[in-house]
CSV table of N, CA and C in Angstrom, one decimal:
chain,number,residue,atom,x,y,z
A,1,MET,N,0.8,-1.1,-0.2
A,1,MET,CA,-0.1,0.1,0.2
A,1,MET,C,1.2,1.3,0.1
A,2,THR,N,0.7,2.0,-1.0
A,2,THR,CA,1.3,3.3,-0.9
A,2,THR,C,0.4,4.5,-0.5
A,3,ILE,N,1.3,5.6,0.4
A,3,ILE,CA,0.3,6.6,1.1
A,3,ILE,C,1.2,7.8,0.2
A,4,SER,N,0.2,8.5,-0.1
A,4,SER,CA,0.9,9.8,-1.0
A,4,SER,C,1.3,10.8,0.2
A,5,GLN,N,2.1,11.6,-0.3
A,5,GLN,CA,2.4,12.6,0.7
A,5,GLN,C,1.5,13.7,0.9
A,6,GLY,N,1.4,13.7,2.4
A,6,GLY,CA,0.2,14.6,3.0
A,6,GLY,C,-0.8,13.7,3.6
A,7,SER,N,-1.1,12.5,3.1
A,7,SER,CA,-2.2,11.8,3.7
A,7,SER,C,-1.8,10.7,4.8
A,8,THR,N,-2.7,10.3,5.8
A,8,THR,CA,-2.4,9.8,6.9
A,8,THR,C,-3.1,8.3,7.0
A,9,ALA,N,-2.5,7.4,7.9
A,9,ALA,CA,-3.3,6.3,7.9
A,9,ALA,C,-4.7,6.5,8.8
A,10,PRO,N,-5.6,5.6,8.5
A,10,PRO,CA,-7.0,5.8,9.2
A,10,PRO,C,-6.7,5.6,10.5
A,11,GLY,N,-7.4,6.5,11.3
A,11,GLY,CA,-7.3,6.8,12.6
A,11,GLY,C,-6.3,7.5,13.4
A,12,ARG,N,-5.6,8.1,12.5
A,12,ARG,CA,-4.2,9.1,12.7
A,12,ARG,C,-4.2,10.5,12.5
A,13,SER,N,-4.0,11.3,13.3
A,13,SER,CA,-4.2,12.5,12.9
A,13,SER,C,-2.4,13.1,12.3
A,14,GLU,N,-2.5,14.1,11.7
A,14,GLU,CA,-1.4,14.4,10.8
A,14,GLU,C,-0.5,14.7,11.7
A,15,GLU,N,-0.6,15.2,13.1
A,15,GLU,CA,0.2,15.5,14.0
A,15,GLU,C,0.6,14.1,14.2
A,16,THR,N,0.0,13.2,14.5
A,16,THR,CA,0.5,11.9,15.1
A,16,THR,C,1.5,11.2,14.2
A,17,ALA,N,1.0,11.6,13.0
A,17,ALA,CA,2.0,11.0,11.6
A,17,ALA,C,3.4,11.7,11.4
A,18,ARG,N,3.5,12.9,11.9
A,18,ARG,CA,4.4,13.7,11.8
A,18,ARG,C,5.5,13.3,12.8
A,19,ARG,N,4.8,13.2,13.9
A,19,ARG,CA,6.0,12.9,15.2
A,19,ARG,C,6.5,11.0,15.3
A,20,GLY,N,5.7,10.6,14.2
A,20,GLY,CA,6.1,9.4,14.3
A,20,GLY,C,5.7,8.3,15.4
A,21,THR,N,4.6,8.6,16.2
A,21,THR,CA,4.3,8.0,17.2
A,21,THR,C,3.1,6.8,16.5
A,22,PRO,N,3.6,5.6,17.0
A,22,PRO,CA,2.8,4.3,16.4
A,22,PRO,C,1.3,4.6,16.7
A,23,ALA,N,0.7,4.1,15.4
A,23,ALA,CA,-1.0,4.2,15.9
A,23,ALA,C,-1.5,3.3,17.0
A,24,PRO,N,-2.4,3.5,17.9
A,24,PRO,CA,-2.8,2.7,19.0
A,24,PRO,C,-3.4,1.0,18.4
A,25,PRO,N,-3.1,0.1,19.2
A,25,PRO,CA,-3.5,-1.4,18.3
A,25,PRO,C,-5.2,-1.1,18.4
A,26,PRO,N,-5.4,-2.1,17.4
A,26,PRO,CA,-7.2,-2.1,17.3
A,26,PRO,C,-7.8,-2.5,18.7
A,27,PRO,N,-9.0,-2.2,18.9
A,27,PRO,CA,-9.5,-2.5,19.9
A,27,PRO,C,-10.0,-4.3,19.8
A,28,VAL,N,-9.7,-5.3,21.0
A,28,VAL,CA,-10.2,-6.3,20.9
A,28,VAL,C,-11.3,-6.5,20.8
A,29,ARG,N,-12.2,-7.3,20.0
A,29,ARG,CA,-13.4,-7.7,19.8
A,29,ARG,C,-13.6,-8.8,19.8
A,30,ARG,N,-12.9,-9.7,20.0
A,30,ARG,CA,-12.9,-11.4,19.9
A,30,ARG,C,-11.8,-11.9,20.4
A,31,ILE,N,-12.0,-12.9,21.4
A,31,ILE,CA,-10.8,-13.7,21.9
A,31,ILE,C,-10.9,-15.2,21.5
A,32,THR,N,-10.2,-15.7,21.5
A,32,THR,CA,-10.2,-17.1,21.4
A,32,THR,C,-9.4,-17.9,22.8
A,33,VAL,N,-10.0,-18.7,23.5
A,33,VAL,CA,-9.7,-19.3,24.7
A,33,VAL,C,-9.0,-20.7,24.2
A,34,LEU,N,-8.0,-21.2,24.5
A,34,LEU,CA,-7.3,-22.4,24.2
A,34,LEU,C,-7.2,-23.0,25.6
A,35,PHE,N,-8.0,-24.3,25.6
A,35,PHE,CA,-8.0,-25.0,27.1
A,35,PHE,C,-7.7,-26.5,26.8
A,36,ASP,N,-7.2,-27.1,27.9
A,36,ASP,CA,-6.8,-28.2,27.8
A,36,ASP,C,-8.2,-29.2,27.8
A,37,ALA,N,-8.6,-30.0,26.7
A,37,ALA,CA,-9.3,-31.0,26.8
A,37,ALA,C,-9.5,-32.0,27.2
A,38,ASP,N,-8.1,-32.4,27.9
A,38,ASP,CA,-7.9,-33.9,28.7
A,38,ASP,C,-8.2,-33.4,30.2
A,39,CYS,N,-8.6,-32.0,30.5
A,39,CYS,CA,-8.2,-31.7,32.0
A,39,CYS,C,-9.5,-31.3,32.4
A,40,PRO,N,-10.4,-32.2,33.2
A,40,PRO,CA,-11.6,-32.3,33.6
A,40,PRO,C,-11.9,-30.5,34.0
A,41,LEU,N,-11.0,-30.0,34.9
A,41,LEU,CA,-11.1,-28.7,35.4
A,41,LEU,C,-11.3,-27.6,34.2
A,42,CYS,N,-10.4,-27.8,33.4
A,42,CYS,CA,-10.4,-26.9,32.2
A,42,CYS,C,-11.6,-27.1,31.3
A,43,VAL,N,-12.0,-28.4,31.2
A,43,VAL,CA,-13.4,-28.6,30.5
A,43,VAL,C,-14.6,-28.0,31.1
A,44,ALA,N,-14.5,-28.1,32.4
A,44,ALA,CA,-15.7,-27.5,33.4
A,44,ALA,C,-15.4,-26.0,33.3
A,45,LEU,N,-14.4,-25.6,33.4
A,45,LEU,CA,-14.0,-24.1,33.2
A,45,LEU,C,-14.7,-23.5,32.1
A,46,SER,N,-14.4,-24.1,30.8
A,46,SER,CA,-14.8,-23.7,29.6
A,46,SER,C,-16.2,-23.5,29.4
A,47,GLY,N,-16.7,-24.7,30.0
A,47,GLY,CA,-18.3,-24.7,30.1
A,47,GLY,C,-19.0,-23.5,30.7
A,48,TRP,N,-18.1,-23.1,31.8
A,48,TRP,CA,-18.5,-22.1,32.6
A,48,TRP,C,-18.7,-20.8,32.1
A,49,ILE,N,-17.6,-20.5,31.0
A,49,ILE,CA,-17.2,-19.3,30.5
A,49,ILE,C,-18.3,-19.3,29.2
A,50,ALA,N,-18.6,-20.6,28.8
A,50,ALA,CA,-19.5,-20.5,27.8
A,50,ALA,C,-20.7,-19.9,28.2
A,51,ARG,N,-21.3,-20.3,29.1
A,51,ARG,CA,-22.6,-20.0,29.8
A,51,ARG,C,-22.8,-18.6,30.2
A,52,GLN,N,-21.6,-17.6,30.6
A,52,GLN,CA,-21.5,-16.5,31.0
A,52,GLN,C,-21.9,-15.4,29.7
A,53,PRO,N,-22.7,-14.4,30.2
A,53,PRO,CA,-22.8,-13.0,29.1
A,53,PRO,C,-21.5,-12.5,28.7
A,54,THR,N,-21.4,-12.2,27.4
A,54,THR,CA,-19.9,-11.3,27.0
A,54,THR,C,-20.0,-10.4,26.7
A,55,LEU,N,-19.0,-9.3,26.8
A,55,LEU,CA,-18.9,-7.8,26.3
A,55,LEU,C,-18.4,-8.1,24.9
A,56,ILE,N,-17.6,-9.1,24.6
A,56,ILE,CA,-17.3,-9.3,23.0
A,56,ILE,C,-17.2,-10.8,23.1
A,57,ALA,N,-17.2,-11.1,21.7
A,57,ALA,CA,-17.1,-12.7,21.2
A,57,ALA,C,-16.1,-13.4,21.7
A,58,VAL,N,-16.4,-14.5,22.4
A,58,VAL,CA,-15.4,-15.6,23.2
A,58,VAL,C,-15.8,-16.8,22.3
A,59,ASP,N,-14.5,-17.4,21.9
A,59,ASP,CA,-14.5,-18.6,21.1
A,59,ASP,C,-13.6,-19.8,21.8
A,60,LEU,N,-14.2,-20.8,22.3
A,60,LEU,CA,-13.4,-21.5,23.2
A,60,LEU,C,-13.0,-22.7,22.3
A,61,VAL,N,-12.0,-23.1,21.9
A,61,VAL,CA,-10.9,-24.0,21.1
A,61,VAL,C,-10.1,-25.0,22.1
A,62,PRO,N,-10.0,-26.3,21.6
A,62,PRO,CA,-9.3,-27.2,22.3
A,62,PRO,C,-8.2,-26.9,22.1
A,63,ALA,N,-7.0,-27.0,23.1
A,63,ALA,CA,-5.7,-26.2,22.7
A,63,ALA,C,-5.0,-27.7,22.3
A,64,ALA,N,-4.1,-27.3,21.1
A,64,ALA,CA,-3.3,-27.9,20.2
A,64,ALA,C,-4.5,-29.2,19.2
A,65,SER,N,-5.6,-28.8,19.1
A,65,SER,CA,-6.4,-29.5,18.3
A,65,SER,C,-6.1,-28.9,16.9
A,66,PRO,N,-6.8,-29.8,15.9
A,66,PRO,CA,-6.5,-29.5,14.4
A,66,PRO,C,-7.1,-28.2,14.5
A,67,ARG,N,-8.4,-27.8,15.2
A,67,ARG,CA,-8.8,-26.6,15.0
A,67,ARG,C,-8.0,-25.3,15.2
A,68,ALA,N,-7.3,-25.4,16.5
A,68,ALA,CA,-6.3,-24.7,17.1
A,68,ALA,C,-5.4,-24.3,16.0
A,69,ARG,N,-4.7,-25.7,15.9
A,69,ARG,CA,-3.3,-25.5,14.6
A,69,ARG,C,-3.7,-24.9,13.4
A,70,ASN,N,-4.8,-25.1,12.7
A,70,ASN,CA,-5.5,-24.3,11.5
A,70,ASN,C,-5.3,-23.1,11.7
A,71,ARG,N,-6.1,-22.8,12.7
A,71,ARG,CA,-6.3,-21.2,13.1
A,71,ARG,C,-5.3,-20.6,13.6
A,72,TYR,N,-4.5,-20.8,14.2
A,72,TYR,CA,-2.7,-20.4,14.8
A,72,TYR,C,-1.8,-21.3,14.4
A,73,PRO,N,-1.4,-21.1,13.1
A,73,PRO,CA,-0.2,-22.2,12.5
A,73,PRO,C,1.0,-21.5,13.4
A,74,ASP,N,1.2,-20.4,13.9
A,74,ASP,CA,2.5,-19.9,14.2
A,74,ASP,C,2.4,-20.2,15.6
A,75,LEU,N,1.7,-20.3,16.4
A,75,LEU,CA,1.6,-20.5,18.0
A,75,LEU,C,2.6,-21.9,18.4
A,76,ASP,N,2.9,-21.7,19.5
A,76,ASP,CA,3.4,-22.8,20.2
A,76,ASP,C,2.6,-23.5,20.5
A,77,HIS,N,1.9,-24.6,20.1
A,77,HIS,CA,0.9,-25.4,20.4
A,77,HIS,C,1.3,-26.3,21.7
A,78,ASP,N,2.4,-26.8,22.2
A,78,ASP,CA,2.8,-27.4,23.1
A,78,ASP,C,2.6,-26.5,24.4
A,79,ALA,N,3.1,-25.3,24.2
A,79,ALA,CA,2.7,-24.3,25.2
A,79,ALA,C,1.5,-23.9,25.4
A,80,THR,N,0.6,-24.1,24.5
A,80,THR,CA,-0.9,-23.9,25.0
A,80,THR,C,-1.6,-25.3,25.9
A,81,LEU,N,-0.9,-26.3,25.8
A,81,LEU,CA,-1.2,-27.2,26.6
A,81,LEU,C,-0.7,-27.3,28.0
A,82,ARG,N,0.7,-26.6,28.1
A,82,ARG,CA,0.9,-26.5,29.3
A,82,ARG,C,0.2,-25.2,30.6
A,83,GLU,N,-0.2,-24.2,29.8
A,83,GLU,CA,-0.9,-23.2,30.2
A,83,GLU,C,-2.0,-22.6,29.4
A,84,LEU,N,-2.9,-22.1,30.1
A,84,LEU,CA,-3.8,-21.2,29.5
A,84,LEU,C,-3.5,-20.4,28.7
A,85,THR,N,-4.1,-20.1,27.4
A,85,THR,CA,-3.7,-19.4,26.4
A,85,THR,C,-4.8,-18.8,25.9
A,86,VAL,N,-4.8,-17.3,25.5
A,86,VAL,CA,-6.2,-16.9,24.9
A,86,VAL,C,-5.3,-15.8,23.9
A,87,VAL,N,-6.2,-15.9,22.6
A,87,VAL,CA,-5.2,-14.9,21.5
A,87,VAL,C,-6.6,-14.3,21.1
A,88,GLY,N,-6.1,-12.8,21.0
A,88,GLY,CA,-7.3,-11.4,20.4
A,88,GLY,C,-7.0,-11.8,19.0
A,89,GLY,N,-8.2,-11.1,18.7
A,89,GLY,CA,-8.4,-10.7,17.1
A,89,GLY,C,-7.6,-10.6,16.3
A,90,SER,N,-6.5,-9.7,16.9
A,90,SER,CA,-5.4,-9.1,16.2
A,90,SER,C,-4.4,-9.8,16.5
A,91,GLY,N,-4.3,-10.9,16.8
A,91,GLY,CA,-3.1,-12.0,17.0
A,91,GLY,C,-2.3,-11.4,18.4
A,92,GLU,N,-3.0,-10.7,19.3
A,92,GLU,CA,-2.3,-10.5,20.6
A,92,GLU,C,-2.5,-12.1,21.1
A,93,VAL,N,-1.2,-12.5,22.4
A,93,VAL,CA,-1.4,-13.4,23.1
A,93,VAL,C,-1.1,-13.4,24.3
A,94,TRP,N,-2.1,-14.0,25.4
A,94,TRP,CA,-1.7,-13.9,26.7
A,94,TRP,C,-1.9,-15.3,27.1
A,95,SER,N,-1.1,-15.7,28.1
A,95,SER,CA,-1.2,-16.7,28.7
A,95,SER,C,-1.0,-16.8,30.4
A,96,GLY,N,-1.1,-18.1,31.2
A,96,GLY,CA,-1.2,-18.0,32.6
A,96,GLY,C,-2.3,-17.2,33.0
A,97,ALA,N,-1.9,-16.1,34.1
A,97,ALA,CA,-2.6,-15.5,34.6
A,97,ALA,C,-3.2,-14.2,33.7
A,98,ALA,N,-2.2,-13.8,33.0
A,98,ALA,CA,-2.8,-12.8,32.5
A,98,ALA,C,-3.9,-13.2,31.3
A,99,ALA,N,-3.9,-14.5,31.1
A,99,ALA,CA,-5.0,-15.2,30.1
A,99,ALA,C,-6.1,-15.1,31.0
A,100,TRP,N,-6.0,-15.5,32.2
A,100,TRP,CA,-7.4,-15.5,33.0
A,100,TRP,C,-7.9,-13.9,33.1
A,101,VAL,N,-7.1,-13.0,33.5
A,101,VAL,CA,-7.7,-11.9,33.8
A,101,VAL,C,-8.1,-11.1,32.3
A,102,THR,N,-7.6,-11.7,31.0
A,102,THR,CA,-8.4,-11.4,29.9
A,102,THR,C,-9.6,-12.0,29.7
A,103,VAL,N,-9.4,-13.2,30.0
A,103,VAL,CA,-10.9,-14.1,30.0
A,103,VAL,C,-12.2,-13.0,30.8
A,104,LEU,N,-11.9,-12.9,32.0
A,104,LEU,CA,-12.8,-12.0,33.1
A,104,LEU,C,-13.1,-10.8,32.3
A,105,TRP,N,-12.0,-10.2,31.6
A,105,TRP,CA,-12.3,-8.9,30.8
A,105,TRP,C,-13.6,-8.9,29.9
A,106,ALA,N,-13.4,-10.3,29.3
A,106,ALA,CA,-14.4,-10.5,28.3
A,106,ALA,C,-15.6,-10.8,28.8
A,107,LEU,N,-15.9,-10.9,30.0
A,107,LEU,CA,-17.3,-11.6,30.7
A,107,LEU,C,-17.7,-10.4,31.3
A,108,ARG,N,-19.1,-9.8,30.8
A,108,ARG,CA,-20.0,-8.9,31.6
A,108,ARG,C,-19.9,-8.4,33.2
A,109,ALA,N,-20.1,-10.1,33.6
A,109,ALA,CA,-20.2,-9.7,35.2
A,109,ALA,C,-18.7,-9.7,35.8
A,110,TYR,N,-17.9,-9.9,35.0
A,110,TYR,CA,-16.4,-9.9,35.7
A,110,TYR,C,-15.1,-8.7,34.9
A,111,ARG,N,-15.9,-8.1,34.4
A,111,ARG,CA,-14.7,-7.1,33.7
A,111,ARG,C,-14.4,-6.1,34.9
A,112,GLY,N,-15.1,-5.6,35.7
A,112,GLY,CA,-14.7,-4.9,37.1
A,112,GLY,C,-13.5,-5.6,37.7
A,113,LEU,N,-13.7,-7.0,38.1
A,113,LEU,CA,-12.9,-7.8,38.7
A,113,LEU,C,-11.5,-7.6,37.4
A,114,SER,N,-11.7,-8.1,36.6
A,114,SER,CA,-10.4,-8.0,35.7
A,114,SER,C,-9.6,-6.7,35.8
A,115,PHE,N,-10.1,-5.6,36.0
A,115,PHE,CA,-9.4,-4.3,36.0
A,115,PHE,C,-8.8,-4.2,37.3
A,116,ARG,N,-9.4,-4.8,38.6
A,116,ARG,CA,-8.5,-5.0,39.7
A,116,ARG,C,-7.4,-6.4,39.9
A,117,LEU,N,-7.7,-7.1,39.2
A,117,LEU,CA,-6.7,-8.2,39.0
A,117,LEU,C,-5.5,-7.9,38.0
A,118,GLY,N,-5.6,-6.7,37.0
A,118,GLY,CA,-4.6,-6.6,36.2
A,118,GLY,C,-3.6,-5.7,36.7
A,119,THR,N,-4.0,-5.2,38.1
A,119,THR,CA,-3.2,-4.0,38.4
A,119,THR,C,-1.8,-4.7,39.2
A,120,PRO,N,-0.9,-4.0,39.4
A,120,PRO,CA,0.3,-4.7,40.1
A,120,PRO,C,-0.1,-5.2,41.6
A,121,LEU,N,-1.0,-4.4,42.0
A,121,LEU,CA,-1.4,-5.0,43.4
A,121,LEU,C,-2.2,-6.5,43.4
A,122,GLY,N,-3.1,-6.5,42.2
A,122,GLY,CA,-3.9,-7.7,41.8
A,122,GLY,C,-3.3,-9.0,41.3
A,123,MET,N,-2.3,-8.5,40.4
A,123,MET,CA,-1.7,-9.7,39.5
A,123,MET,C,-1.3,-10.7,40.4
A,124,PRO,N,-0.7,-10.7,41.7
A,124,PRO,CA,0.0,-11.7,42.4
A,124,PRO,C,-1.4,-12.6,42.8
A,125,MET,N,-2.3,-12.0,43.1
A,125,MET,CA,-3.7,-12.7,43.5
A,125,MET,C,-4.3,-13.6,42.1
A,126,ALA,N,-4.1,-12.9,40.9
A,126,ALA,CA,-4.4,-13.9,39.8
A,126,ALA,C,-3.4,-14.8,39.5
A,127,ARG,N,-2.2,-14.7,39.9
A,127,ARG,CA,-1.1,-15.6,39.7
A,127,ARG,C,-1.5,-16.9,40.9
A,128,ALA,N,-1.8,-16.7,41.7
A,128,ALA,CA,-2.1,-17.6,43.2
A,128,ALA,C,-3.4,-18.3,42.8
A,129,ALA,N,-4.5,-17.9,42.1
A,129,ALA,CA,-5.7,-18.4,41.4
A,129,ALA,C,-5.1,-19.6,40.6
A,130,VAL,N,-4.2,-19.0,39.3
A,130,VAL,CA,-3.8,-19.9,38.8
A,130,VAL,C,-3.2,-21.0,39.1
A,131,LEU,N,-2.1,-20.6,40.1
A,131,LEU,CA,-1.3,-21.9,40.6
A,131,LEU,C,-2.1,-22.8,41.4
A,132,GLY,N,-3.4,-22.1,42.1
A,132,GLY,CA,-4.1,-23.4,42.7
A,132,GLY,C,-5.1,-24.2,41.7
A,133,ALA,N,-5.4,-23.4,40.5
A,133,ALA,CA,-6.2,-24.2,39.5
A,133,ALA,C,-5.3,-25.2,38.9
A,134,ALA,N,-3.9,-25.0,38.7
A,134,ALA,CA,-2.9,-25.9,37.9
A,134,ALA,C,-2.7,-27.2,39.1
A,135,ARG,N,-2.5,-26.8,40.3
A,135,ARG,CA,-2.6,-28.0,41.3
A,135,ARG,C,-3.7,-28.8,41.3
A,136,ILE,N,-4.9,-28.6,41.0
A,136,ILE,CA,-6.1,-29.1,40.6
A,136,ILE,C,-5.7,-30.0,39.4
A,137,ARG,N,-5.5,-29.3,38.3
A,137,ARG,CA,-5.3,-29.8,37.1
A,137,ARG,C,-4.4,-31.1,37.3
A,138,SER,N,-3.3,-30.7,37.8
A,138,SER,CA,-2.3,-32.0,38.0
A,138,SER,C,-2.9,-33.2,38.5
A,139,ALA,N,-3.5,-33.1,39.5
A,139,ALA,CA,-4.6,-34.2,40.1
A,139,ALA,C,-5.4,-34.8,39.6
A,140,THR,N,-6.1,-34.0,38.4
A,140,THR,CA,-7.3,-34.5,37.8
A,140,THR,C,-7.0,-34.7,36.5
A,141,HIS,N,-6.0,-34.3,35.7
A,141,HIS,CA,-5.8,-34.7,34.4
A,141,HIS,C,-5.8,-36.0,33.7
A,142,ARG,N,-6.5,-36.4,32.8
A,142,ARG,CA,-6.8,-37.3,31.9
A,142,ARG,C,-5.2,-37.9,31.1
A,143,GLY,N,-4.4,-38.7,31.4
A,143,GLY,CA,-3.4,-38.8,30.6
A,143,GLY,C,-2.4,-38.1,31.3
A,144,PRO,N,-1.1,-38.3,30.8
A,144,PRO,CA,0.2,-37.4,31.0
A,144,PRO,C,-0.1,-36.1,30.8
A,145,LEU,N,0.7,-35.0,31.4
A,145,LEU,CA,0.9,-33.7,31.5
A,145,LEU,C,1.9,-33.3,30.4
A,146,PRO,N,1.7,-32.3,29.9
A,146,PRO,CA,2.9,-31.8,29.0
A,146,PRO,C,4.4,-32.1,29.7
A,147,PRO,N,5.3,-32.4,29.0
A,147,PRO,CA,6.6,-32.1,30.0
A,147,PRO,C,6.9,-31.0,29.9
A,148,ASP,N,7.9,-30.8,31.1
A,148,ASP,CA,8.6,-29.7,31.5
A,148,ASP,C,9.4,-29.1,30.3
A,149,PRO,N,9.1,-27.8,30.2
A,149,PRO,CA,10.0,-27.2,28.7
A,149,PRO,C,11.4,-27.4,29.0
A,150,ASP,N,11.9,-27.2,30.3
A,150,ASP,CA,13.2,-27.2,30.7
A,150,ASP,C,13.9,-28.7,30.5
A,151,GLY,N,12.9,-29.4,30.3
A,151,GLY,CA,13.4,-31.2,30.1
A,151,GLY,C,13.5,-31.6,31.4
A,152,ASN,N,13.1,-30.9,32.8
A,152,ASN,CA,13.2,-31.7,33.7
A,152,ASN,C,12.0,-32.5,34.4
A,153,PRO,N,12.3,-33.9,34.0
A,153,PRO,CA,11.1,-35.0,34.4
A,153,PRO,C,10.9,-35.0,36.1
A,154,TYR,N,11.5,-34.2,36.7
A,154,TYR,CA,10.9,-34.4,38.4
A,154,TYR,C,10.2,-33.0,38.6
A,155,ARG,N,10.2,-32.1,37.8
A,155,ARG,CA,9.3,-31.0,38.1
A,155,ARG,C,7.8,-31.1,37.9
A,156,GLU,N,6.7,-31.0,38.5
A,156,GLU,CA,5.6,-30.8,38.2
A,156,GLU,C,5.1,-29.8,37.7
A,157,PRO,N,4.6,-29.8,36.5
A,157,PRO,CA,4.2,-28.8,35.6
A,157,PRO,C,3.5,-27.3,36.5
A,158,TRP,N,2.9,-27.8,37.5
A,158,TRP,CA,1.9,-26.9,38.3
A,158,TRP,C,3.1,-26.1,38.9
A,159,THR,N,4.1,-26.4,38.9
A,159,THR,CA,5.2,-25.8,40.2
A,159,THR,C,5.6,-24.7,39.1
A,160,VAL,N,5.7,-24.6,38.0
A,160,VAL,CA,6.1,-23.4,37.2
A,160,VAL,C,5.5,-22.2,37.6
A,161,VAL,N,5.9,-21.2,38.0
A,161,VAL,CA,5.6,-19.8,38.1
A,161,VAL,C,6.6,-18.9,37.9
A,162,GLU,N,6.0,-18.2,37.0
A,162,GLU,CA,7.1,-17.0,36.5
A,162,GLU,C,6.6,-15.7,37.2
A,163,CYS,N,7.5,-15.3,38.2
A,163,CYS,CA,7.4,-14.0,38.7
A,163,CYS,C,8.2,-12.6,38.3
A,164,ASP,N,7.7,-11.5,38.6
A,164,ASP,CA,8.5,-10.5,38.5
A,164,ASP,C,8.8,-9.8,39.7
A,165,ASP,N,9.2,-8.7,39.8
A,165,ASP,CA,9.4,-7.9,41.1
A,165,ASP,C,8.6,-7.7,42.3
A,166,ALA,N,7.3,-7.8,41.6
A,166,ALA,CA,5.9,-7.5,42.5
A,166,ALA,C,5.6,-9.0,42.8
A,167,CYS,N,6.1,-10.1,42.5
A,167,CYS,CA,5.6,-11.3,42.8
A,167,CYS,C,6.2,-12.0,43.8
A,168,GLU,N,5.8,-12.4,45.0
A,168,GLU,CA,6.3,-13.0,46.2
A,168,GLU,C,6.0,-14.4,46.2
A,169,LEU,N,6.4,-15.7,46.6
A,169,LEU,CA,5.6,-16.8,47.1
A,169,LEU,C,6.1,-17.0,48.2
A,170,ALA,N,5.1,-17.7,49.1
A,170,ALA,CA,5.7,-18.0,50.5
A,170,ALA,C,5.9,-19.3,50.6
A,171,HIS,N,6.9,-19.8,51.2
A,171,HIS,CA,7.4,-21.4,50.9
A,171,HIS,C,7.0,-22.1,52.2
């Protein structure tokens, strides 16, 4: 696409284009939740999500399924089996606690909670909830869980928790 001198991209003012400020990302109007179909907890939660009134379109797709691989060929599908993954309509990808916050953001009754959990003070609570769900998942999963990405056969997948400076875990 060629833009002639003096014209701007849709949604950008000439001043913004002149400064070189990137255009804002498009609004998220649809998300796809990739869930583990061999996990009873994950299946139950996907059913719960399906019954909730939503503010945007929410698609529920089994992780690493032919449908998921066809829809998102560049996604690491092994990773989607290890951790809840949400894909936005423009290709944004969230996983783990951020994915759960994104799911809550899409649900009418839980958008306010998503705003609270998405803050630096709320994200540790979201991570703790995801860790609790992962422990249940490891106890109820049908079949073997995906291997640890670091190749450690003795580490349970539910113990993999990524923290930043604002996250502390009590031992």
